[in-house]
């Protein structure tokens, strides 16, 4: 895929995202409305899209275990690298380390990867197994570290708090939709066509609404590049450059993933830090300002680098 073709593929992404930024900057649509659009996408539209597509997919082709294993290996190496770097720079609290791990390794699937993949490839199916891995494995690691570092009186002991947090992460609409689609697919349960058509109708709105919401959010907050700290630069650089290259090296050179799956995995790794980082930071009262800055700046850098990654991993 040449540079011009990559840019053409990104025109719908830039239109939806840029429209949100422009309307928020001109105060035509209040930036606070981004939460409403985000909630619609996260709680309803994206789960509808995921359910319908997973249910109709060939799970044998969807769950490429060599590719998933390679991505998991790259993510594990990235987690260790970020954690070691954080400790080496004087961070000792588990919650502080967990925040940096999440910033450097987890990716924005619902609001960024799904709409980009739909626009570029016509499907977000390759994201489904990585989404499940991220929620069921990476998020649990982050939650466990956050809970270990939690201070002050709380209801129940650490084990009870951790089990509630794990249960909550597994009960998100995204995970429930994925699991429901997989289960009904495996059991060959016939879902009425009218239900699938309804899910497809709602799911088609997930991509533009999610990007528009992100544009509103970033347009309202603005971007202060002069105030960027070295730590922010390091985390954004790791997320947007080092992690995708590490994924390419592990999956392509060590594991032997080839063709379109290698392209999918590198692009997924190149997605920005998820907005959940800010939610976690607020919940556990750790690095709130740092998390907000990284979410915004990694989103911008990832968007700017997308044409380069598309041209690099073209198959």
Tab-separated table of C-alpha atoms in Angstrom, residues 21-184:
chain	number	residue	atom	x	y	z
A	21	UNK	CA	-12.097	18.476	17.029
A	22	UNK	CA	-13.392	21.387	14.917
A	23	UNK	CA	-16.874	21.441	16.460
A	24	UNK	CA	-15.438	21.294	19.979
A	25	UNK	CA	-12.860	24.019	19.310
A	26	UNK	CA	-15.544	26.320	17.878
A	27	UNK	CA	-17.858	25.389	20.765
A	28	UNK	CA	-20.605	24.364	18.343
A	29	UNK	CA	-20.861	21.041	20.153
A	30	UNK	CA	-19.725	21.110	23.802
A	31	UNK	CA	-16.671	18.971	24.480
A	32	UNK	CA	-18.492	17.522	27.498
A	33	UNK	CA	-20.841	15.785	25.052
A	34	UNK	CA	-17.973	13.473	24.129
A	35	UNK	CA	-18.874	11.326	27.139
A	36	UNK	CA	-22.381	10.761	25.783
A	37	UNK	CA	-21.055	9.727	22.368
A	38	UNK	CA	-18.331	7.598	23.993
A	39	UNK	CA	-20.827	5.843	26.244
A	40	UNK	CA	-23.056	5.100	23.259
A	41	UNK	CA	-20.115	3.621	21.343
A	42	UNK	CA	-18.592	1.727	24.267
A	43	UNK	CA	-21.769	0.422	25.904
A	44	UNK	CA	-23.935	-0.218	22.857
A	45	UNK	CA	-22.644	0.262	19.304
A	46	UNK	CA	-19.271	-1.495	19.574
A	47	UNK	CA	-20.716	-4.486	21.507
A	48	UNK	CA	-23.406	-4.837	18.814
A	49	UNK	CA	-20.725	-4.807	16.132
A	50	UNK	CA	-18.555	-7.314	17.995
A	51	UNK	CA	-21.410	-9.727	18.707
A	52	UNK	CA	-22.715	-9.863	15.144
A	53	UNK	CA	-19.315	-10.233	13.540
A	54	UNK	CA	-17.958	-12.827	15.958
A	55	UNK	CA	-21.150	-14.864	15.680
A	56	UNK	CA	-20.827	-14.925	11.890
A	57	UNK	CA	-17.053	-15.512	11.826
A	58	UNK	CA	-15.020	-18.623	11.229
A	59	UNK	CA	-13.530	-18.982	14.705
A	60	UNK	CA	-10.815	-21.295	13.416
A	61	UNK	CA	-9.487	-18.526	11.206
A	62	UNK	CA	-10.260	-15.776	13.722
A	63	UNK	CA	-8.301	-17.299	16.595
A	64	UNK	CA	-4.903	-17.699	14.993
A	65	UNK	CA	-3.103	-19.124	18.014
A	66	UNK	CA	0.380	-18.563	16.612
A	67	UNK	CA	-0.438	-14.874	16.085
A	68	UNK	CA	-2.121	-14.501	19.480
A	69	UNK	CA	0.767	-16.271	21.204
A	70	UNK	CA	3.270	-14.018	19.474
A	71	UNK	CA	1.381	-10.896	20.511
A	72	UNK	CA	1.114	-12.182	24.080
A	73	UNK	CA	4.876	-12.778	24.133
A	74	UNK	CA	5.591	-9.273	22.851
A	75	UNK	CA	3.188	-7.793	25.411
A	76	UNK	CA	4.847	-9.756	28.222
A	77	UNK	CA	8.278	-8.436	27.221
A	78	UNK	CA	6.858	-4.908	27.036
A	79	UNK	CA	5.304	-5.227	30.500
A	80	UNK	CA	8.630	-6.326	31.973
A	81	UNK	CA	10.528	-3.544	30.178
A	82	UNK	CA	8.188	-0.792	31.375
A	83	UNK	CA	8.046	-2.163	34.931
A	84	UNK	CA	11.847	-2.452	35.182
A	85	UNK	CA	12.296	1.073	33.805
A	86	UNK	CA	9.741	2.445	36.280
A	87	UNK	CA	11.442	0.783	39.245
A	88	UNK	CA	14.870	1.890	38.002
A	89	UNK	CA	13.618	5.482	38.039
A	90	UNK	CA	12.636	5.289	41.692
A	91	UNK	CA	9.005	4.208	41.569
A	92	UNK	CA	8.227	1.700	44.313
A	93	UNK	CA	4.437	1.763	44.716
A	94	UNK	CA	2.736	-1.066	42.781
A	95	UNK	CA	-0.001	1.308	41.603
A	96	UNK	CA	2.564	3.713	40.114
A	97	UNK	CA	4.262	0.885	38.249
A	98	UNK	CA	0.904	-0.520	37.056
A	99	UNK	CA	-0.116	2.860	35.651
A	100	UNK	CA	3.057	3.043	33.535
A	101	UNK	CA	2.617	-0.555	32.378
A	102	UNK	CA	-0.928	0.174	31.222
A	103	UNK	CA	0.198	3.369	29.467
A	104	UNK	CA	2.957	1.600	27.556
A	105	UNK	CA	1.344	-1.730	26.662
A	106	UNK	CA	-2.457	-1.573	26.511
A	107	UNK	CA	-4.116	-0.302	23.345
A	108	UNK	CA	-7.262	1.668	22.599
A	109	UNK	CA	-9.389	-0.999	20.914
A	110	UNK	CA	-12.966	0.266	21.155
A	111	UNK	CA	-12.486	3.940	20.303
A	112	UNK	CA	-9.500	3.751	17.953
A	113	UNK	CA	-8.566	0.292	16.668
A	114	UNK	CA	-12.095	-0.839	15.774
A	115	UNK	CA	-12.979	2.214	13.642
A	116	UNK	CA	-9.534	2.269	11.998
A	117	UNK	CA	-9.666	-1.430	11.096
A	118	UNK	CA	-13.221	-1.138	9.766
A	119	UNK	CA	-12.173	1.776	7.573
A	120	UNK	CA	-8.879	0.328	6.342
A	121	UNK	CA	-9.609	-3.418	6.144
A	122	UNK	CA	-13.400	-3.496	6.069
A	123	UNK	CA	-13.500	-5.598	9.251
A	124	UNK	CA	-12.398	-5.415	12.876
A	125	UNK	CA	-12.387	-9.208	13.312
A	126	UNK	CA	-8.600	-9.487	13.952
A	127	UNK	CA	-9.028	-7.239	16.989
A	128	UNK	CA	-11.447	-9.587	18.793
A	129	UNK	CA	-8.925	-12.124	20.168
A	130	UNK	CA	-6.491	-9.354	21.129
A	131	UNK	CA	-9.331	-7.509	22.873
A	132	UNK	CA	-10.136	-10.598	24.935
A	133	UNK	CA	-6.453	-11.108	25.761
A	134	UNK	CA	-6.118	-7.486	26.818
A	135	UNK	CA	-9.196	-7.489	29.041
A	136	UNK	CA	-8.815	-10.990	30.487
A	137	UNK	CA	-5.041	-10.931	31.010
A	138	UNK	CA	-3.376	-7.515	30.782
A	139	UNK	CA	-6.166	-5.667	32.599
A	140	UNK	CA	-6.151	-8.242	35.392
A	141	UNK	CA	-2.421	-7.716	35.895
A	142	UNK	CA	-2.941	-3.952	36.117
A	143	UNK	CA	-5.933	-4.326	38.458
A	144	UNK	CA	-4.020	-6.688	40.725
A	145	UNK	CA	-1.108	-4.249	41.025
A	146	UNK	CA	-3.464	-1.331	41.579
A	147	UNK	CA	-5.285	-3.193	44.340
A	148	UNK	CA	-2.026	-4.187	46.005
A	149	UNK	CA	-1.067	-0.524	46.189
A	150	UNK	CA	-4.445	0.698	47.360
A	151	UNK	CA	-4.325	2.454	50.719
A	152	UNK	CA	-6.931	3.446	53.278
A	153	UNK	CA	-10.014	1.740	54.704
A	154	UNK	CA	-12.026	-0.245	52.193
A	155	UNK	CA	-14.917	-2.678	52.260
A	156	UNK	CA	-13.522	-6.176	52.611
A	157	UNK	CA	-9.975	-7.469	52.418
A	158	UNK	CA	-7.572	-7.299	49.497
A	159	UNK	CA	-8.818	-10.609	48.103
A	160	UNK	CA	-12.417	-9.442	48.131
A	161	UNK	CA	-11.529	-6.099	46.520
A	162	UNK	CA	-9.488	-7.832	43.850
A	163	UNK	CA	-12.230	-10.349	43.037
A	164	UNK	CA	-14.784	-7.539	42.673
A	165	UNK	CA	-12.450	-5.610	40.368
A	166	UNK	CA	-11.750	-8.707	38.261
A	167	UNK	CA	-15.461	-9.497	38.044
A	168	UNK	CA	-16.219	-5.942	36.959
A	169	UNK	CA	-13.598	-6.041	34.195
A	170	UNK	CA	-14.954	-9.326	32.843
A	171	UNK	CA	-18.534	-8.019	32.926
A	172	UNK	CA	-17.953	-5.079	30.576
A	173	UNK	CA	-20.283	-4.951	27.545
A	174	UNK	CA	-17.341	-5.511	25.170
A	175	UNK	CA	-16.287	-8.755	26.832
A	176	UNK	CA	-19.855	-9.983	27.281
A	177	UNK	CA	-20.591	-9.353	23.596
A	178	UNK	CA	-17.439	-11.201	22.507
A	179	UNK	CA	-18.128	-14.163	24.774
A	180	UNK	CA	-21.790	-14.338	23.726
A	181	UNK	CA	-20.830	-14.323	20.053
A	182	UNK	CA	-18.219	-17.054	20.594
A	183	UNK	CA	-20.563	-19.232	22.680
A	184	UNK	CA	-23.493	-19.042	20.269
